[in-house]
Every structure is written in C-alpha cells, then in structure tokens.
Short mmCIF file of C-alpha atoms in Angstrom, two decimals:
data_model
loop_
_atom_site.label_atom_id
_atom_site.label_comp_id
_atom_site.label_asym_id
_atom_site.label_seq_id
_atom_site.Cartn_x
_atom_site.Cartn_y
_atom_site.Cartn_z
CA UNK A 1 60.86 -32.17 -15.40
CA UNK A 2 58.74 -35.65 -17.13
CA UNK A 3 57.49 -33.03 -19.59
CA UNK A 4 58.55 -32.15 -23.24
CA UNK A 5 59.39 -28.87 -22.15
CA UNK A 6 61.55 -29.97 -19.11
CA UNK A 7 63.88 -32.92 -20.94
CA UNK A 8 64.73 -29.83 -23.48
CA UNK A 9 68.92 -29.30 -23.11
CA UNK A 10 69.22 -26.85 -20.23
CA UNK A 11 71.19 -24.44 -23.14
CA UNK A 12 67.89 -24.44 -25.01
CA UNK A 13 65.98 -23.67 -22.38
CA UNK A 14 68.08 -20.52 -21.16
CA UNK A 15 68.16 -19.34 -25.09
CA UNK A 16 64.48 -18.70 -25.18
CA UNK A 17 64.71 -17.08 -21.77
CA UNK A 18 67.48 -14.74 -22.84
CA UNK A 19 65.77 -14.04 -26.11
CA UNK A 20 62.67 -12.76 -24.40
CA UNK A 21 64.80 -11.09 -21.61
CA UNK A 22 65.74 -9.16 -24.21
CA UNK A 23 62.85 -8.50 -26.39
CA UNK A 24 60.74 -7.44 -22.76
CA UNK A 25 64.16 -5.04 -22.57
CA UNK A 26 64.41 -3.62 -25.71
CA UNK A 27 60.67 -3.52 -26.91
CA UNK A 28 58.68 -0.09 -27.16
CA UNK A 29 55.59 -0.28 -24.83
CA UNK A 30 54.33 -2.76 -22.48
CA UNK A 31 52.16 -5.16 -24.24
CA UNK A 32 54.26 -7.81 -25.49
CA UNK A 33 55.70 -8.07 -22.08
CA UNK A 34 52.40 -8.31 -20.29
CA UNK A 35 51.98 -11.56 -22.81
CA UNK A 36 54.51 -13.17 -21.54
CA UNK A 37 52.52 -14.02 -18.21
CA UNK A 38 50.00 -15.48 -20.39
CA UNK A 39 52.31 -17.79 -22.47
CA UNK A 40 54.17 -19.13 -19.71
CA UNK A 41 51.07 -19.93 -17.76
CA UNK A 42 49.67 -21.94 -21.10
CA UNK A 43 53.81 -23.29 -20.65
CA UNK A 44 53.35 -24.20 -17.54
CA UNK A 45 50.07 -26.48 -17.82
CA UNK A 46 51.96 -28.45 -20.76
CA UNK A 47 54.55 -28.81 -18.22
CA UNK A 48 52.63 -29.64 -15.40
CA UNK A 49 53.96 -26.70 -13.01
CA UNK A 50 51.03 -24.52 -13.02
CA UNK A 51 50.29 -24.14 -9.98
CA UNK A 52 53.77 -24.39 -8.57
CA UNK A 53 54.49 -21.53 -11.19
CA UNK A 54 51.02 -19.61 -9.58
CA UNK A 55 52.28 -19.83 -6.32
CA UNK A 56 56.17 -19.00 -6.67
CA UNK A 57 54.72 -15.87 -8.88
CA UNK A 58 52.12 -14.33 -6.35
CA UNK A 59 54.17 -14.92 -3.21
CA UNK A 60 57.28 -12.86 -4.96
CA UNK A 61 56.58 -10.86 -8.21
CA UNK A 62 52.91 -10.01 -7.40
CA UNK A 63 53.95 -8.18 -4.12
CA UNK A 64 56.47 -6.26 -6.33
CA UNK A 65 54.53 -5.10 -9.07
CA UNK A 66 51.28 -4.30 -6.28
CA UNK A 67 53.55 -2.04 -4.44
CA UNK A 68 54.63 -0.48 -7.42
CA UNK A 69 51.58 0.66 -9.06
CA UNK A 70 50.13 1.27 -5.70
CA UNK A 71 53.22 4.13 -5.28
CA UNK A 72 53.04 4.99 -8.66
CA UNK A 73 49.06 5.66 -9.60
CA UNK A 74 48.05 6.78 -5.49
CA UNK A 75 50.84 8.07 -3.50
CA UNK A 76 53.86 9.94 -5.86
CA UNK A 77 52.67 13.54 -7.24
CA UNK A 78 52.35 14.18 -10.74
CA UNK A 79 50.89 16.83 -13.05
CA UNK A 80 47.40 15.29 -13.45
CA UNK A 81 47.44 14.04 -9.66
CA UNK A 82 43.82 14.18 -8.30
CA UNK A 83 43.32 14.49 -4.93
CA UNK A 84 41.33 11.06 -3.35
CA UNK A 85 41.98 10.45 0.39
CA UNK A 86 44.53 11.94 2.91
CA UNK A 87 47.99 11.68 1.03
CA UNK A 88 46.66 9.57 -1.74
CA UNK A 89 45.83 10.76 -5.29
CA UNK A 90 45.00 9.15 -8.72
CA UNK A 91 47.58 10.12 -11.80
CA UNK A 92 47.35 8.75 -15.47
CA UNK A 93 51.07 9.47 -15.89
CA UNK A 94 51.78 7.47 -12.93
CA UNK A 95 49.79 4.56 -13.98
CA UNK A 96 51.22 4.55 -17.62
CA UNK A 97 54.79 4.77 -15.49
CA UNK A 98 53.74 1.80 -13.58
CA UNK A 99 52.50 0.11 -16.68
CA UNK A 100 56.14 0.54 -18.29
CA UNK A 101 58.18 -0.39 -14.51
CA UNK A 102 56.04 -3.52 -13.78
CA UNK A 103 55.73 -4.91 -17.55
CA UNK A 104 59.62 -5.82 -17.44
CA UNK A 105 59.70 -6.96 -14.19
CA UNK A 106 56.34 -9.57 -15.32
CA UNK A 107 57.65 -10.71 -18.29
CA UNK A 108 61.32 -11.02 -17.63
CA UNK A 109 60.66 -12.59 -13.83
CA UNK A 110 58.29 -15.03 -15.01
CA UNK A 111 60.33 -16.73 -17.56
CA UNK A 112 63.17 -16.61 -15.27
CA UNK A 113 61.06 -18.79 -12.68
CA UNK A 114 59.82 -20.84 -15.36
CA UNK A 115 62.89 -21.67 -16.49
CA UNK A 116 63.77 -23.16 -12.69
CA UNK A 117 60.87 -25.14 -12.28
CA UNK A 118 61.19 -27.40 -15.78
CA UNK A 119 64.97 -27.60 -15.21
CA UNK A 120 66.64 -29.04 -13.03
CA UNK A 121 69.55 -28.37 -10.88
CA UNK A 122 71.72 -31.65 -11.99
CA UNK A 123 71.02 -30.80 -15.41
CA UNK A 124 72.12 -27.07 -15.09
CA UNK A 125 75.31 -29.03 -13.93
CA UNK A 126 75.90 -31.33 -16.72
CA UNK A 127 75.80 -28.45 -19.10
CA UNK A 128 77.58 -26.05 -17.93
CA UNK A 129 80.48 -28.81 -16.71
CA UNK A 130 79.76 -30.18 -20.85
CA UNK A 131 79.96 -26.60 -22.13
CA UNK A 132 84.13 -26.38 -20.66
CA UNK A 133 82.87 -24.21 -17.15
CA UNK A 134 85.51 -24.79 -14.61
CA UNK A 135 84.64 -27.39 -11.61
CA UNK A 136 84.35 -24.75 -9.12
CA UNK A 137 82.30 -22.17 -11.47
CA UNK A 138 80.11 -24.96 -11.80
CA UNK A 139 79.92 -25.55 -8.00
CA UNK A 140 79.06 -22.14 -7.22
CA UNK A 141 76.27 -21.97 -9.52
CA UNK A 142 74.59 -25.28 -7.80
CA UNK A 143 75.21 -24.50 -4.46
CA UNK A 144 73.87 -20.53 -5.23
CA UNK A 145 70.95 -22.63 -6.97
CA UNK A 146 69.98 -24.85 -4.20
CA UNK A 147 70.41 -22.29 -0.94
CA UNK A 148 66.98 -21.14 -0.45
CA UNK A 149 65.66 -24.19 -0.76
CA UNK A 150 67.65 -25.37 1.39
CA UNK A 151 67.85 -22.83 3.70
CA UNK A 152 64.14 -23.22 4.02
CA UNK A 153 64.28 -26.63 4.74
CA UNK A 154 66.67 -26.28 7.20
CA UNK A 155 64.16 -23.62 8.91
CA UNK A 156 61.23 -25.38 8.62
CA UNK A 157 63.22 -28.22 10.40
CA UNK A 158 64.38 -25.98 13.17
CA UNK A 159 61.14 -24.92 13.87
CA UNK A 160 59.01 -27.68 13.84
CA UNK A 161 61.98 -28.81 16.24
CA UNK A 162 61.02 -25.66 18.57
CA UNK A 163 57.47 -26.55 19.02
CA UNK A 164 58.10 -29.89 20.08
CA UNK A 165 59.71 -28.43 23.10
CA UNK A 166 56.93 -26.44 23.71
CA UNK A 167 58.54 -22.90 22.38
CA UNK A 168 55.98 -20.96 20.79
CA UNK A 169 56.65 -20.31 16.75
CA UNK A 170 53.11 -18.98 15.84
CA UNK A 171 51.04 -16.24 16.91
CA UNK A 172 51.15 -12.53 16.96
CA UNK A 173 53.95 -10.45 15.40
CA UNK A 174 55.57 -10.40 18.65
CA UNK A 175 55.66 -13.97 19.11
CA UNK A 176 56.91 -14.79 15.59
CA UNK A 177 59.81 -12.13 16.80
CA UNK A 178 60.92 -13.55 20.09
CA UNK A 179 61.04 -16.97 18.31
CA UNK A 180 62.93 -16.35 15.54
CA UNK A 181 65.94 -15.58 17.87
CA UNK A 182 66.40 -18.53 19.20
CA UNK A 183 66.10 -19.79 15.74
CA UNK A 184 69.00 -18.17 14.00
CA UNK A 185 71.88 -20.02 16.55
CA UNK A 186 71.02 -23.28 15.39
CA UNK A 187 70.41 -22.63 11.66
CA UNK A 188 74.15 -20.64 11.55
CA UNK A 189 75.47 -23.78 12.89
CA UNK A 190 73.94 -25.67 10.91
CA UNK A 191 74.41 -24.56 7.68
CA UNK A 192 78.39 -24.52 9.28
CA UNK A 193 78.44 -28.04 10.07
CA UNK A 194 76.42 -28.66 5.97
CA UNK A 195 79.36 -26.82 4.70
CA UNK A 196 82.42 -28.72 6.07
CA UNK A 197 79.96 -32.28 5.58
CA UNK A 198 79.87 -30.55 1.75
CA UNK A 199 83.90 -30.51 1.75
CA UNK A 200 84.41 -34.07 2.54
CA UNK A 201 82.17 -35.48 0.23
CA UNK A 202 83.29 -33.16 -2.56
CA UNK A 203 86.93 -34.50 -1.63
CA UNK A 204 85.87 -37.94 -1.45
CA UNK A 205 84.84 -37.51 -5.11
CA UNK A 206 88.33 -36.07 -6.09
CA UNK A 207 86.62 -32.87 -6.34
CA UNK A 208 90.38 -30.84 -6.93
CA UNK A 209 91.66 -33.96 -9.16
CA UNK A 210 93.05 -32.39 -12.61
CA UNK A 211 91.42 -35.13 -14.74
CA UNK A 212 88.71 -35.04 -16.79
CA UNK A 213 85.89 -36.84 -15.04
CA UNK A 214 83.17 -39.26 -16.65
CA UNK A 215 79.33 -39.40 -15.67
CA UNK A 216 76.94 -41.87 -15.54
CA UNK A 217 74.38 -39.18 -16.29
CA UNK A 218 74.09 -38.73 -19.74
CA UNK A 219 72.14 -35.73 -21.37
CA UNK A 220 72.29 -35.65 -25.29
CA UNK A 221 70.54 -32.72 -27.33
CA UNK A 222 67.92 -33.44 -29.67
CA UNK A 223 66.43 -31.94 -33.09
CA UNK A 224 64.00 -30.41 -31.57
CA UNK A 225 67.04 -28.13 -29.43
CA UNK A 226 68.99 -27.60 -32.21
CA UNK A 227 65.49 -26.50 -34.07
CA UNK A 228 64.85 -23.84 -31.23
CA UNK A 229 67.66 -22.47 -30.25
CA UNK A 230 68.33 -21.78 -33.96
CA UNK A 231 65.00 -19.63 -34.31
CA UNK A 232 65.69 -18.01 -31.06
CA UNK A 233 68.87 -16.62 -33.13
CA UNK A 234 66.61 -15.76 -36.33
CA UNK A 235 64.20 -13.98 -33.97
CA UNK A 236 66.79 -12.25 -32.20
CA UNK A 237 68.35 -11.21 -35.66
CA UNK A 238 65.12 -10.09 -36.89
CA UNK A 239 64.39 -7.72 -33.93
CA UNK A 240 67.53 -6.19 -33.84
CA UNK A 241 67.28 -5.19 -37.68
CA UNK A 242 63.51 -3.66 -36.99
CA UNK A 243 64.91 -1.65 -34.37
CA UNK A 244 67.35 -0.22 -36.42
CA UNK A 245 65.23 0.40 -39.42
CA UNK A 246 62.44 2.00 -37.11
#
C-alpha cells in the first residue's frame, strides 16, 4: 500500500485491470495472457507484495489451472489420444485446449489479486462513496471485500480456542472432520453476534442519515492517474480497431 503502485486512485488501478481483463478476453492465442503472470510478478516486487502475491496465487489459481491441464492433456479422449497408463492418455489437442482454458484464467486472476493486495479496502470505499455509489452499495462491496478475511480470522480464533481445551484440531483426515463440527456452532454465532455489533456502530455513525457526509480521509488523484487511465483508453481504442480491421 507505501508503494507507488498502491497510493495510485483505486479508479486507476481497476482501469488497467479491466483493460487487460479484456485484452486476455478478446486476444487470439494464449501468449499475451501467459505474460501477464510475468508482469505482475515484476509489479509486485516494485510493490513489495511478492511473495504475498506468490502465495495467494499457488494456494488458489495454481490448483485450478493443474487440474485443468491434468484433465485436459491425460484423462479426456481426443483424436490424437495416446494410450500411457490405465485411463490416462497424452493428446496435443488437449494440451493446446488447456493452453487456451488456463491462459485466461492466469492472466485475468492474477491482476485481479494484484489489484487487492496494493489497494486497500478503505480506499475502495472512498472512491466508490466519491464516484456518487449509494451508502449501502458501498457497504456491500466492503463487507463482501473483507469476509474471508475475516471469516478466517474468526476460524483461526475458534480453533486455536479448541486446542486449549484439549480438543484435537490436527491430525488425520478424520480428525480434522470430527473437529470441524464442533467448530461451525460457534463461528455461526459469531459472525451473528459481528453482524448486529456491525448495526450499532453503523447507526451510531448516522449510517441511514440523508446528508452528505464529510471525511477526514482525504484521497486526491494525481498526474500520474489521470496519465494512465487515459492510455488505458488509447490502448483499449487501439485494440478494438485491430480487431476489426483483422
């Protein structure tokens, strides 16, 4: 967020991601969208998120695009299917399939979880609340923004909770089973009691008043937003009229 990259306007920010969104969408082939990976990763050591970017990749899109290819290239039939092992083959048209399936899902994912880690939540706020969104639009985007995390939280919490009373949390599949029962009765409550807590404090900060509210936090846009998102345009312009002409 200290970066150059993360005190960018949030609006900026989600330009560039829509414009290669897009361009991953609409262009032929699968190379440009396999560099995306690389250019976010190069991103995200300017931004200092690298390995936070690493780790949020592999633990989500990785297992995606593995099982993918791995269904793809070894286990659906195709014309040039060669026989390896038991029900598993090789096919060139299923790798070149997989190659097509998994580049969007790379290059469109990526920037999408990029875009997360170098902005934050409060900011998303102030510019969508800036940009005229209704109050409770605006509310519903944070609070869809911040569940997992802190879901998680609250889960990690729970647990570490459970082994101080000497339930067992870790172990064998089994284990991890019977343990996660007990579990879900306190976090349902939980997240209950967070909800009506949320309420109040929303209230408290005449959350349903009709007036237009002031902040303390201010963020302005600078040059260099005004600078990008305007070449995101001219690059969007520009693909559109090669598509048509080719």
């Amino acid at each position: 967020m200290n970066s150059k990259i993360g005190r960018l306007y949030p609006s900026t920010k989600f330009a560039c991601v829509l414009l290669v969104t897009l361009l991953c969408m609409f262009s032929p082939g699968y190379t440009f969208q396999y560099a995306v990976l690389p250019l976010i990763l190069v991103l995200s050591i300017f931004s200092h998120t690298f390995w936070k970017f690493v780790s949020a990749f592999i633990k989500s899109i990785f297992v995606v695009v593995l099982f993918i290819f791995v269904v793809q290239v070894f286990i659906i039939n195709n014309e040039d299917s060669q026989s390896l092992w038991w029900i598993f083959s090789f096919s060139n048209i299923g790798f070149e399939n997989s190659l097509a399936m998994t580049s969007k899902i790379v290059g469109i994912s990526s920037c999408i979880i990029f875009f997360f880690q170098v902005t934050s939540t409060k900011d998303i706020n102030y510019a969508l609340e800036e940009s005229g969104v209704p109050k409770k639009v605006t509310f519903v985007v944070a609070s869809t923004i911040q569940l997992v995390p802190q879901m998680s939280s609250l889960s990690k919490a729970i647990t570490d909770a459970q082994k101080s009373r000497g339930i067992e949390t870790e172990g064998s599949l089994w284990v991890r089973m019977k343990s996660f029962v007990p579990m879900i009765g306190p976090l349902v409550l939980s997240s209950i009691q967070q909800t009506e807590e949320r309420v109040l404090t929303l209230e408290s900060r005449a959350f349903s008043s009709k007036k237009k509210k002031t902040s303390i936090y201010e963020l302005a846009k600078t040059k260099a937003d005004y600078i990008i998102t305007a070449s995101c345009l001219l690059i969007l312009v520009g693909f559109i009229i090669w598509r048509v002409i080719k």
